CSV table of C-alpha atoms and ligand atoms in Angstrom, one decimal:
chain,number,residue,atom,x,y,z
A,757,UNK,CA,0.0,0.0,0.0
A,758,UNK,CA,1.3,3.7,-0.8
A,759,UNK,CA,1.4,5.4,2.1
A,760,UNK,CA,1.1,8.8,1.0
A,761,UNK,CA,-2.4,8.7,-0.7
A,762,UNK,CA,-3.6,7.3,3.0
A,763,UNK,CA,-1.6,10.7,3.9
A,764,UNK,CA,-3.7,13.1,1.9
A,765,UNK,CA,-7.2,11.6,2.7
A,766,UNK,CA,-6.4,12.0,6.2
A,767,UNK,CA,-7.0,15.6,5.3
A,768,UNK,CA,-10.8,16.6,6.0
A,769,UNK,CA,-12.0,13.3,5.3
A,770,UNK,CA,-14.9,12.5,7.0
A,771,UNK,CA,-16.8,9.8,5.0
A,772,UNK,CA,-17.0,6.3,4.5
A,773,UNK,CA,-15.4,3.3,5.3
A,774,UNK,CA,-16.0,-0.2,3.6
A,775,UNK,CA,-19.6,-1.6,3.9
A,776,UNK,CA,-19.7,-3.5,7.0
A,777,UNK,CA,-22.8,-5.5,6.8
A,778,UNK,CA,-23.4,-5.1,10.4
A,779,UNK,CA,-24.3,-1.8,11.9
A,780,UNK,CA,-22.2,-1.1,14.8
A,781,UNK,CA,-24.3,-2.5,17.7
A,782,UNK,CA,-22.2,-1.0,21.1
A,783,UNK,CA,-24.1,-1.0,24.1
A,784,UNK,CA,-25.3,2.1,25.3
A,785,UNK,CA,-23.7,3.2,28.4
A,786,UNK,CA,-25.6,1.9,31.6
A,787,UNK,CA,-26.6,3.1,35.2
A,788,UNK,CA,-28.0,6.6,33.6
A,789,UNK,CA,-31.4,5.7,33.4
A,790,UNK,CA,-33.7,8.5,34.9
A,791,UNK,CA,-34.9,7.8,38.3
A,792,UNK,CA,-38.8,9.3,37.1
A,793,UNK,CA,-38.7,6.4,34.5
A,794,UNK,CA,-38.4,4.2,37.7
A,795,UNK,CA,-41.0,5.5,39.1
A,796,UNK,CA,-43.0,5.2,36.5
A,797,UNK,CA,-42.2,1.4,35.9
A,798,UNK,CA,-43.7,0.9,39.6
A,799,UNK,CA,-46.6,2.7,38.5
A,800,UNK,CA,-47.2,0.6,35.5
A,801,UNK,CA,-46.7,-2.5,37.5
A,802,UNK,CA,-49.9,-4.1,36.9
A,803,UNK,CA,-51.8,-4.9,40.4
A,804,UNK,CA,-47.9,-5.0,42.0
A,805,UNK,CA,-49.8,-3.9,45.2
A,806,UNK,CA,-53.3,-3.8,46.3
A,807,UNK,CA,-53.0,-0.5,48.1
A,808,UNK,CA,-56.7,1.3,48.0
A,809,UNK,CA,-56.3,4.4,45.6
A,810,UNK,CA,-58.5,7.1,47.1
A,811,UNK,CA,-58.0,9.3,43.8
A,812,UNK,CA,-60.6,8.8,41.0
A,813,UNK,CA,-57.9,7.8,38.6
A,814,UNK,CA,-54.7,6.2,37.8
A,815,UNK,CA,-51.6,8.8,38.2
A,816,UNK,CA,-50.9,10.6,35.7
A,817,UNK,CA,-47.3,9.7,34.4
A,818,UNK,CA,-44.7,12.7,35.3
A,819,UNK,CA,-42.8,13.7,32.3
A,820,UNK,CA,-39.8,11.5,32.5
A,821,UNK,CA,-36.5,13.7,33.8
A,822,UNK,CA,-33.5,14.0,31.0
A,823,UNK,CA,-30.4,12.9,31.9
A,824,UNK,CA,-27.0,13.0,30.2
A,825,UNK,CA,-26.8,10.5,27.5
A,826,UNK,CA,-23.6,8.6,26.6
A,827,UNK,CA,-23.0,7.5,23.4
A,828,UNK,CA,-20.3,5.1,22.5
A,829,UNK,CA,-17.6,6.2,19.6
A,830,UNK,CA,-15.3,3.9,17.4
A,831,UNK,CA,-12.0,5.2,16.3
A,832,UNK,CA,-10.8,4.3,13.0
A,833,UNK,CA,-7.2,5.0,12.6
A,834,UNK,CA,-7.0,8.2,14.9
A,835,UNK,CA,-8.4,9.4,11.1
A,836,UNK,CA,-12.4,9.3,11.8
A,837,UNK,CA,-14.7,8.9,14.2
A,838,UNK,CA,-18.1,7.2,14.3
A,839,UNK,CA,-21.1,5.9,15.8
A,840,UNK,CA,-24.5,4.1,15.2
A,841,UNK,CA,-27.6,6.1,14.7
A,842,UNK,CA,-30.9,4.8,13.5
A,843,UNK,CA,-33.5,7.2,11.1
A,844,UNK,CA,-37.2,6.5,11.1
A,845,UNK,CA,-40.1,3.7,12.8
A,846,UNK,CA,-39.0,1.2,12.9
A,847,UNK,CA,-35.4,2.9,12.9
A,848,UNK,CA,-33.3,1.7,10.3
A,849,UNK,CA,-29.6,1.1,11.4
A,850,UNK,CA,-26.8,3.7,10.2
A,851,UNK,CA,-23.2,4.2,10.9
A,852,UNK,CA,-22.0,8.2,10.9
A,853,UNK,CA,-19.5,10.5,11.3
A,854,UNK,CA,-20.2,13.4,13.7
A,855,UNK,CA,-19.2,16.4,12.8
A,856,UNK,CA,-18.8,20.0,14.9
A,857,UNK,CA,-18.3,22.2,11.7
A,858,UNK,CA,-21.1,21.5,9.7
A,859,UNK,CA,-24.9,21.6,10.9
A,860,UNK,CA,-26.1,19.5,7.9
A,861,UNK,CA,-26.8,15.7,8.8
A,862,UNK,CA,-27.2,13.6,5.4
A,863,UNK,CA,-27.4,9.6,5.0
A,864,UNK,CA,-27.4,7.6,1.2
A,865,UNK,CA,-31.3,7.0,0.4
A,866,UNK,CA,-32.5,4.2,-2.3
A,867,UNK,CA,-33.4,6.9,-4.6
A,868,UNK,CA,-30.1,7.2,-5.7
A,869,UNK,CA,-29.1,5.5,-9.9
A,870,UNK,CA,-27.0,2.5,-9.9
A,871,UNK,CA,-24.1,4.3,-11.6
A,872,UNK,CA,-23.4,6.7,-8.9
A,873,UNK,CA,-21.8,5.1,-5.1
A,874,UNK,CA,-25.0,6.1,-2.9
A,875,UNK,CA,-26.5,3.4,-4.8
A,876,UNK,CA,-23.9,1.1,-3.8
A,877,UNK,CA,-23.4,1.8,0.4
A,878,UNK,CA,-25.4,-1.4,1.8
A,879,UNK,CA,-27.2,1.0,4.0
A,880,UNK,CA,-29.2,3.4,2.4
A,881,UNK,CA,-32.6,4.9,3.6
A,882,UNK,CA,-35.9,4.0,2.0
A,883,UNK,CA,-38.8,6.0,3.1
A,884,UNK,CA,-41.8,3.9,2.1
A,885,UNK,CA,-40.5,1.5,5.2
A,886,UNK,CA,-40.9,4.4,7.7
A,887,UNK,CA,-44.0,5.9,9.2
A,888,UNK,CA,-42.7,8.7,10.7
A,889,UNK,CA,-41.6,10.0,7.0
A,890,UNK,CA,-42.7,12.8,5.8
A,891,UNK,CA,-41.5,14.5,2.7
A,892,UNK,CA,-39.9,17.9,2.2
A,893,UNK,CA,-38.1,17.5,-1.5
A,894,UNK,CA,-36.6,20.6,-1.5
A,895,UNK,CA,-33.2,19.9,-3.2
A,896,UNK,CA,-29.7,20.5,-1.4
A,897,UNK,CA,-25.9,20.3,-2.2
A,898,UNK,CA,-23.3,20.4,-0.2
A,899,UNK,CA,-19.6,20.7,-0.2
A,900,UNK,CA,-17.1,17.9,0.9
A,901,UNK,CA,-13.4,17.6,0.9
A,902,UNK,CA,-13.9,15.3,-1.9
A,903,UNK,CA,-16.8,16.6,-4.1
A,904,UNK,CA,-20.2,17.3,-4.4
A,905,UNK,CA,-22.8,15.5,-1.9
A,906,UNK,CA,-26.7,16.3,-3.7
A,907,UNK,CA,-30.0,15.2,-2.9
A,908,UNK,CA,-33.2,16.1,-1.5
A,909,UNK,CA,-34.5,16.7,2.6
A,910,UNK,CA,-37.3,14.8,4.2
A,911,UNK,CA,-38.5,14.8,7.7
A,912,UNK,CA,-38.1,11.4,9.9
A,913,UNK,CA,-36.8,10.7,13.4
A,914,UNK,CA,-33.0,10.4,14.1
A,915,UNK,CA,-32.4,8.2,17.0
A,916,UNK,CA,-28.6,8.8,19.1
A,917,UNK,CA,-28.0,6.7,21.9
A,918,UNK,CA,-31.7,5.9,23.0
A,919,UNK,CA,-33.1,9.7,23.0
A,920,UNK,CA,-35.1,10.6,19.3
A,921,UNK,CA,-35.6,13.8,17.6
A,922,UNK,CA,-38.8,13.7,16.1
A,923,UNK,CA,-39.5,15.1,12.9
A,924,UNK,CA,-35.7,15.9,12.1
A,925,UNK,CA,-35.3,17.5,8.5
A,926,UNK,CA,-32.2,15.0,7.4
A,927,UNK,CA,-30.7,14.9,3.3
A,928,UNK,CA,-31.1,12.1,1.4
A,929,UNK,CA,-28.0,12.0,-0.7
A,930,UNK,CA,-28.8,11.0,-4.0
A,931,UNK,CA,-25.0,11.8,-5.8
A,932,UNK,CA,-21.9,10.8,-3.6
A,933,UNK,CA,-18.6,12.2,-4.8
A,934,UNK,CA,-16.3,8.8,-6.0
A,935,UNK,CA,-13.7,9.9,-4.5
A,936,UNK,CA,-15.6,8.6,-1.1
A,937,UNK,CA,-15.2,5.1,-2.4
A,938,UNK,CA,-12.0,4.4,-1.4
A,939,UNK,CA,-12.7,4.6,2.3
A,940,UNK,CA,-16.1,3.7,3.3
A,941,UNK,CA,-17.2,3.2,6.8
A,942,UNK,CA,-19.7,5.4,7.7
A,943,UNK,CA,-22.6,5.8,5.3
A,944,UNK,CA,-23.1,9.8,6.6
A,945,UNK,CA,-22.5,12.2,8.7
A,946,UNK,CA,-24.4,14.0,11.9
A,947,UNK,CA,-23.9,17.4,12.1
A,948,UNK,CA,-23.3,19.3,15.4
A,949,UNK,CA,-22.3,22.2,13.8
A,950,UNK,CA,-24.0,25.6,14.7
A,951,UNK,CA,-26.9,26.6,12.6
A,952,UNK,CA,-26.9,30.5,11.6
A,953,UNK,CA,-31.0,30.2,11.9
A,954,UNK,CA,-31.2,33.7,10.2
A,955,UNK,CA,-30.3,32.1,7.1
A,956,UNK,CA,-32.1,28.7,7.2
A,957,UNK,CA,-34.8,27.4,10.0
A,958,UNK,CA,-33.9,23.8,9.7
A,959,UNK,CA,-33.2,22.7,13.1
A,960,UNK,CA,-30.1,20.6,13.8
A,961,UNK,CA,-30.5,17.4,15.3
A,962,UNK,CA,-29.1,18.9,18.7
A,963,UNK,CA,-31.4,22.0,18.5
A,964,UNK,CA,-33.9,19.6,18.0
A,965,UNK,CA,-33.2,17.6,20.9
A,966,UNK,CA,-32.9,21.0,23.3
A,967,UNK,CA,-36.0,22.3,21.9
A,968,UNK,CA,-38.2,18.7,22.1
A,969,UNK,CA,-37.0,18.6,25.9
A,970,UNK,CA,-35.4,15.2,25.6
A,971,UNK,CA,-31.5,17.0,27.0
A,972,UNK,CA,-31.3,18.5,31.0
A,973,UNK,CA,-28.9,21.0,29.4
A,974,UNK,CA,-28.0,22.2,25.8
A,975,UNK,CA,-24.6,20.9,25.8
A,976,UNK,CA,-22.8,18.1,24.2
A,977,UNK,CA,-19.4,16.9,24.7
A,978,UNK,CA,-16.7,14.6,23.0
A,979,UNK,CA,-14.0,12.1,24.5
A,980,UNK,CA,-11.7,11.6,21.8
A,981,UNK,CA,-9.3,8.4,22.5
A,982,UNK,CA,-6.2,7.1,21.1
A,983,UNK,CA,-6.0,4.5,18.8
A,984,UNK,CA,-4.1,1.3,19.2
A,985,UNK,CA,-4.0,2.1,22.9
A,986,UNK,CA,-5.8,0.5,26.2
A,987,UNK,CA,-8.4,3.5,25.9
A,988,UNK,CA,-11.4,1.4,25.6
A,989,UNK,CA,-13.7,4.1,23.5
A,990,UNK,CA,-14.8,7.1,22.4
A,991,UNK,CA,-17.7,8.7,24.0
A,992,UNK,CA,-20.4,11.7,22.6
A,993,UNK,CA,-22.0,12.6,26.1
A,994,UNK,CA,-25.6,14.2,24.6
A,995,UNK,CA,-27.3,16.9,27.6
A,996,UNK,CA,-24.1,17.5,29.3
A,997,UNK,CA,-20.3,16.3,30.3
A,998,UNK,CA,-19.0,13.0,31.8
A,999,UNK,CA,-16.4,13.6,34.3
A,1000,UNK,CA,-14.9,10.3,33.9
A,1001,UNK,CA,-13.5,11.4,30.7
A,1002,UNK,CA,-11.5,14.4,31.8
A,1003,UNK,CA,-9.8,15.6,34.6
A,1004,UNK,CA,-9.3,19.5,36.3
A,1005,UNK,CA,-11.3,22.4,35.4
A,1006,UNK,CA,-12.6,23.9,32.3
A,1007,UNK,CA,-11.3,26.7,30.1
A,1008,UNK,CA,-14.2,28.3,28.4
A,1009,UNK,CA,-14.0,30.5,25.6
A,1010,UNK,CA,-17.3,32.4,24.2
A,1011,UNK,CA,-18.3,31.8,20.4
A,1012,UNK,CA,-17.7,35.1,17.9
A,1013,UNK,CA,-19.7,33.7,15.3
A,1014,UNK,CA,-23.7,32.7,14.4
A,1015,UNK,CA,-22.8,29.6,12.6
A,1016,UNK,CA,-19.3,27.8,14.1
A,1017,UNK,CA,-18.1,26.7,17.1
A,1018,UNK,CA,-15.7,29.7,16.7
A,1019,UNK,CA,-13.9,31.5,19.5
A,1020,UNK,CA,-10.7,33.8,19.6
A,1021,UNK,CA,-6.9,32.4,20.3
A,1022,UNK,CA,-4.7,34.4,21.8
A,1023,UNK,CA,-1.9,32.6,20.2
A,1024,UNK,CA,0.1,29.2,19.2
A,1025,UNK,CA,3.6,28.4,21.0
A,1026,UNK,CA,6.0,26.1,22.1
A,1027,UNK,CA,7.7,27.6,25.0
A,1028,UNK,CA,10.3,24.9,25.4
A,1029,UNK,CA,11.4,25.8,22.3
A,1030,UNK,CA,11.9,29.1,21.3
A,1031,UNK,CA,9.0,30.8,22.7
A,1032,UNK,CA,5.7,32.2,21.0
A,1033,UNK,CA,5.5,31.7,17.8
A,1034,UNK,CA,2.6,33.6,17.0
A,1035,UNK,CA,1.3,36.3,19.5
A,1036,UNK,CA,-1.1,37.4,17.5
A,1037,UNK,CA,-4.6,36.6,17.8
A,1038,UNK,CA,-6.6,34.1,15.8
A,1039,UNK,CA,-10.3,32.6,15.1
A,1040,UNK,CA,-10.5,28.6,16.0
A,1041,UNK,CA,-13.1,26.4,15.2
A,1042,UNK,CA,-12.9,23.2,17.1
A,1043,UNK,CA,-14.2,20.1,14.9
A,1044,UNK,CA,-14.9,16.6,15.5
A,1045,UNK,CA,-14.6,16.0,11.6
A,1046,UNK,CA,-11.1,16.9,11.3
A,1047,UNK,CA,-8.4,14.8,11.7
A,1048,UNK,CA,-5.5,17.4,11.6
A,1049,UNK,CA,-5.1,20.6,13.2
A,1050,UNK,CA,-5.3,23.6,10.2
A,1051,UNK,CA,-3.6,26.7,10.5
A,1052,UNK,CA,-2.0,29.4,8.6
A,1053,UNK,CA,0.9,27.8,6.6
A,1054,UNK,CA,3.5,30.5,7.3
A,1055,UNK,CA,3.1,29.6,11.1
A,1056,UNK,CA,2.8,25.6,10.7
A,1057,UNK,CA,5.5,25.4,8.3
A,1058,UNK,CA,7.7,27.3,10.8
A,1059,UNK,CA,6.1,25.4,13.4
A,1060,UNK,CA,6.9,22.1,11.9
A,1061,UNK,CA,10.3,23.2,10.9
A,1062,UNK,CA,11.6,24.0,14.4
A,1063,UNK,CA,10.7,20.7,15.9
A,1064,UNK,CA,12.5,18.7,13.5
A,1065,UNK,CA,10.3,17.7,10.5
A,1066,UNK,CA,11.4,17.9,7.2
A,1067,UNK,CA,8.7,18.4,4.7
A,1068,UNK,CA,7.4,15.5,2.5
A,1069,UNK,CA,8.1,15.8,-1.0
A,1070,UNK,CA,5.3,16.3,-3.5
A,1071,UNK,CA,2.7,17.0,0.0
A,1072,UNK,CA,3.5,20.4,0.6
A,1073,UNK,CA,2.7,22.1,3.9
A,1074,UNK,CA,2.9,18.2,5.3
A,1075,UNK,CA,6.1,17.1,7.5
A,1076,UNK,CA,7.5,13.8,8.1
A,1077,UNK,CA,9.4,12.9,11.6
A,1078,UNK,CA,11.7,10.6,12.2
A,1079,UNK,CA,9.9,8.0,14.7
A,1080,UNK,CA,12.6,7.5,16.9
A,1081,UNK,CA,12.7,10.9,18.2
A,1082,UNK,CA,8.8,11.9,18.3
A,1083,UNK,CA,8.8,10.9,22.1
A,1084,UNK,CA,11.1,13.6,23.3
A,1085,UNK,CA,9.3,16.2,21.0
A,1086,UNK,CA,8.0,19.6,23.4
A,1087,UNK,CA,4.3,20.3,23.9
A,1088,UNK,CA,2.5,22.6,21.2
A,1089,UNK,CA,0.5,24.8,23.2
A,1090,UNK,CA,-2.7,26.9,22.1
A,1091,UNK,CA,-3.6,29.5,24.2
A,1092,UNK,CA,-7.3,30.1,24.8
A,1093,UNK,CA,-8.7,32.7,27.3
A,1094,UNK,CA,-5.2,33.3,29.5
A,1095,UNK,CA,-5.0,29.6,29.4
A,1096,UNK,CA,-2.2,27.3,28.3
A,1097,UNK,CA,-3.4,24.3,26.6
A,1098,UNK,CA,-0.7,22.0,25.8
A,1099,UNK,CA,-0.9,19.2,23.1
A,1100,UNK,CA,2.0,16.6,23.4
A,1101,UNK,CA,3.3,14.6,20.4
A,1102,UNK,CA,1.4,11.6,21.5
A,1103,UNK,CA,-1.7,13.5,20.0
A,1104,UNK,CA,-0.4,15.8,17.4
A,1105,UNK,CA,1.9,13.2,15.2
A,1106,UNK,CA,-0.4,10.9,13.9
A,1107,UNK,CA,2.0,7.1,13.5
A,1108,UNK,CA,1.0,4.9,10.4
A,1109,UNK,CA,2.3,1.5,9.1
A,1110,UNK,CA,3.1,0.9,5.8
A,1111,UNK,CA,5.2,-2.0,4.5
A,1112,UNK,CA,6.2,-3.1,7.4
A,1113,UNK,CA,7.2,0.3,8.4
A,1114,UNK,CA,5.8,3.0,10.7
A,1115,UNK,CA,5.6,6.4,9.8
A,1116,UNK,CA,5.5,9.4,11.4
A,1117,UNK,CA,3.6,12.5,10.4
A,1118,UNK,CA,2.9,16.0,11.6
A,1119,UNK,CA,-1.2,16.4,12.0
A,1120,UNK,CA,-0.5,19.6,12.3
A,1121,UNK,CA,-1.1,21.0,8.6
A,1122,UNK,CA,-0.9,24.3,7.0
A,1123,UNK,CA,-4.1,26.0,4.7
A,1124,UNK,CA,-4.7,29.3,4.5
A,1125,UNK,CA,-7.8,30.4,6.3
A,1126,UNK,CA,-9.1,33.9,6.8
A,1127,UNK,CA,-12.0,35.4,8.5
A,1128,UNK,CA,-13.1,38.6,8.7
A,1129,UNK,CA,-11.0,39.1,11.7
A,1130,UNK,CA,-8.2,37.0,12.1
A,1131,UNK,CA,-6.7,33.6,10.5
A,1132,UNK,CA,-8.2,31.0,11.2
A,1133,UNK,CA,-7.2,27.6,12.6
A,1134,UNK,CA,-9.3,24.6,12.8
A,1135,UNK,CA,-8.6,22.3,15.7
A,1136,UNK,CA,-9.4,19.0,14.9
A,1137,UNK,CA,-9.4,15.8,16.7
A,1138,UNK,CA,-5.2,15.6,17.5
A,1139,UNK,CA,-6.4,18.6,19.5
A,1140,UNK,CA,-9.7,17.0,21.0
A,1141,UNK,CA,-7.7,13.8,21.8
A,1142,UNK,CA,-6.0,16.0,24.0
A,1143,UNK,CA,-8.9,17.8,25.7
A,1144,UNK,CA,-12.3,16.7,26.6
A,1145,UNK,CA,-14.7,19.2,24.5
A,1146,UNK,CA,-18.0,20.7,25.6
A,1147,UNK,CA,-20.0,22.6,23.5
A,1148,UNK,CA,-22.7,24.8,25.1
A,1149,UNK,CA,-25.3,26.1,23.4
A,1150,UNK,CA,-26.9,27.3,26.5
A,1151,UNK,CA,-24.1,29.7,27.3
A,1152,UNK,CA,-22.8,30.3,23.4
A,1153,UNK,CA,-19.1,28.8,24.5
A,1154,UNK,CA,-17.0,25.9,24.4
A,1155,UNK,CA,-14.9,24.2,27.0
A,1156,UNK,CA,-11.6,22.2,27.3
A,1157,UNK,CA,-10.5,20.3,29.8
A,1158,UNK,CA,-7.6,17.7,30.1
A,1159,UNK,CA,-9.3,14.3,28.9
A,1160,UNK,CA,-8.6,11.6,30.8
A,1161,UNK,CA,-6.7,8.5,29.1
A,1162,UNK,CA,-6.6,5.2,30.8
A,1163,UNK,CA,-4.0,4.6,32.9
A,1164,UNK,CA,-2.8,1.5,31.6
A,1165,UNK,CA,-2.1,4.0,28.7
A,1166,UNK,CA,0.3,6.2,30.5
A,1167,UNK,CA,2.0,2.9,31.7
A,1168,UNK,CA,2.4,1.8,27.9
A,1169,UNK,CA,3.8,5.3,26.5
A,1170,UNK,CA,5.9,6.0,30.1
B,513,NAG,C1,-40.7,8.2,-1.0
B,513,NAG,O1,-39.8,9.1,-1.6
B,513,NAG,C2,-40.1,9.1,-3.0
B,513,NAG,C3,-38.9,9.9,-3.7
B,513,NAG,O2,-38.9,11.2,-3.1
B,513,NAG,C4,-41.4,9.6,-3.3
B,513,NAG,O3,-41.7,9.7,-4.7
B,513,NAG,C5,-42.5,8.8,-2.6
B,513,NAG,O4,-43.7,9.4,-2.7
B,513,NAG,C6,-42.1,8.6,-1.1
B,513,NAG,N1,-43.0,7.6,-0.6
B,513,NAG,C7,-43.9,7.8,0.4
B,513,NAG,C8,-44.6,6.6,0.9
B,513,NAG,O5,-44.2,8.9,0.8
C-alpha cells in the first residue's frame, strides 16, 4: 500500500469506510437511566400492590426527567470517528461521522441511480418502510473535501443513543462524490455544527433535541481516545459532560460567530522551544470532523520546521518525523482565554504503518484560512484527543478540559 495517498485523505476526510454488513451494535452506556422512569415502571406495574387508591384515577405519568446521555464512539485509525444512529419507525440502522463544523446531517437513500456510489453503500434509507416520513423535497448540495454530496430533505426521526428527535429534516444523498469510495465506513455524517437560523430554520438534530426537551442541558461533549491504545472508546455525552472522561477544570471560551463553534486564540507556542510563535490573535473552530489541526501555513511550516520535520516531497505544507525521536518532542501549546493548553506529540503526530514500516507525520497542517477578523485555525481531533470538549449552546461557549486516558495508557507510552 502507498502510504502517502492514506496521507492526503487524512485531510478533511470525514466519509465512509468499507460496507460492514453489520451496523455497529455498542451497548449504550448503563446506570444513567432517569430515576422518574423508575418511578413510572412501579406505576405501571400491573396490580404490584393492592394499596386502595382514594384518587378517582390512575396517576398521571410525570414527564420522565432527561439525563446526560452517553453514546459510544469507534475510532478508526485516529483518522475518523463514528457511531451508530438509526433514522425513522421502525429505525433503520446507520453508521456516521459526527461532525462540529457542519450543521447539515445527510445519510445515502435508495433513490439514488445504480451508476453513482449512494446506490452502492449497503445502507441506504428507504422511506416507504418508515412511518414517521414525511416528505420535504426541497433539493440540497453540499460541499465535501472530496466533491459534491446532492440530494433532496425529508422529515423522519434520528435516534442517538436511545433519546429521538422527532421530525428531524435530514438529506437524502442521491449523488456521492467517487472519490468517497476508497474509504467507506460510515454511510453519513451528523452534524453538530452551529446553525446560523437567520439564514435557514432547519433545526439541527441537537437543537432539536434541546428544543423537544429530551436533553437537562444544551450541551454536548466529546471524549476523543487514542488509537491502538488501552483506551477502551470514544464517547459523545448528549445533555451534558462525563467527568470520567477528563480531569481538572474547564477553560471556556465564548463563540464570535452565528454559525461555528468559533472563538478567539490568543496565540500558538511552544515555549520549550523558542517561545511564542505567533502572538497574535486568531479565530479557532474546534471540529470533530477533522483529523488534523489547520492553520496558517507560514506559522505551521515554521512550526513544523523547528521541531525537526522535514517536509514531505510532493505534500506540501505536510512534515514527516523521524519515529525514533517523536517521544522527546516539546508540547505545542494553544492559548485560549489566558489559558495554556498544551498538546503533546502523542496526540499531534499521527503514526501509520506501511510495508512493514511506521511512519511518522505532523497532524498539524498548513491551509490558508481567513475570517473577517483573524486567520483562522481549525482544531481537529489531535487537538480534542487531547482535551475533553464541551460545546454549550446554553451559554454560546466551548470548553476544554484535560481528557482523561486510561491509565494502563500512560504505563504503555511512560
Ligand atoms: C418516498 O420518496 C419518493 C422519492 O422522493 C417519493 O416519490 C415517494 O412518494 C415517497 N414515498 C412515500 C410513501 O411517501
Amino acid at each position: 500500500m502507498n502510504l502517502l495517498p492514506a496521507v492526503a485523505v487524512l485531510v478533511f476526510t470525514l466519509a465512509s469506510v468499507a460496507c460492514v454488513t453489520q451496523v455497529l451494535r455498542l451497548p449504550f452506556s448503563q446506570g444513567l437511566r432517569p430515576r422518574a422512569r423508575t418511578h413510572r415502571n412501579v406505576l405501571r406495574r400491573p396490580n404490584a400492590l393492592k394499596i386502595p387508591v382514594r384518587s378517582p384515577g390512575p396517576l398521571p405519568d410525570p414527564p420522565p426527567t432527561p439525563t446526560p446521555k452517553d453514546v459510544k464512539l469507534v475510532n478508526f485509525n485516529n483518522k475518523f470517528y463514528y457511531g451508530p444512529i438509526t433514522i425513522g419507525t421502525p429505525g433503520q440502522e446507520f453508521n456516521v461521522a459526527f461532525g462540529t463544523d457542519t450543521p447539515s446531517t445527510w445519510i445515502p437513500t435508495v433513490h439514488s441511480p445504480p451508476e453513482n456510489l449512494a446506490h452502492h453503500h449497503c445502507r441506504r434509507y428507504d422511506n416507504t418502510s418508515s412511518s414517521t416520513y414525511r416528505a420535504n423535497g426541497q433539493e440540497f448540495s453540499l460541499v465535501h473535501t472530496l466533491g459534491l454530496v446532492n440530494g433532496y430533505l425529508s422529515r423522519d426521526s434520528v435516534t442517538i443513543g436511545d433519546i429521538t428527535a422527532k421530525n428531524q429534516i435530514f438529506g437524502e444523498a442521491v449523488l456521492l462524490p467517487d472519490g468517497l469510495q476508497d474509504d467507506i465506513l460510515t454511510d453519513g455524517i451528523i452534524g453538530l455544527g452551529k446553525r446560523d437560523y437567520t439564514e435557514n430554520d432547519h433545526l439541527t438534530v441537537f437543537d432539536n433535541m434541546v428544543s423537544q426537551g429530551l436533553l437537562p442541558d444544551s450541551v454536548f461533549s466529546f471524549y476523543l481516545n487514542r488509537f491502538d491504545t488501552a483506551d477502551p472508546e470514544s464517547v459523545l455525552t448528549l445533555g451534558g459532560t462525563n467527568p470520567s472522561y477528563y480531569t481538572g477544570k474547564f477553560t471556556f471560551a465564548d463563540i464570535v460567530a452565528p454559525h461555528r463553534w468559533q472563538f478567539r486564540m490568543d496565540g500558538v507556542q511552544v515555549s520549550e522551544l523558542y517561545g511564542i510563535f505567533s502572538p497574535r490573535p486568531f479565530q479557532a473552530v474546534v471540529d470533530s470532523g477533522t483529523s488534523m489541526i489547520v492553520g496558517p501555513m507560514e506559522i505551521t511550516d515554521h512550526l513544523n520546521e523547528n521541531l525537526g520535520g522535514k517536509p514531505l516531497p510532493g505534500w506540501p505544507k505536510m512534515y514527516e518525523f523521524d519515529c525514533d525521536v517523536v517521544g522527546t518532542l516539546p508540547d505545542v501549546e494553544f492559548v485560549v482565554n489566558g489559558e495554556t493548553l498544551s498538546v503533546s506529540s502523542k496526540d499531534y503526530i499521527l503514526k501509520l504503518q506501511g510495508e512493514g514500516q511506521t511512519h511518522c507525520y505532523s497532524a498539524i497542517l498548513g491551509r490558508n484560512m481567513h475570517d473577517e477578523e483573524a486567520p483562522v485555525w481549525i482544531l481537529g481531533t489531535p487537538f480534542m484527543r487531547a482535551y475533553y470538549t464541551q460545546f454549550d449552546a446554553g451559554n454560546n461557549r466551548v470548553g476544554f478540559a484535560k481528557a482523561k486516558h486510561t491509565k494502563l495508557e500512560l504505563e504503555l507510552f511512560g
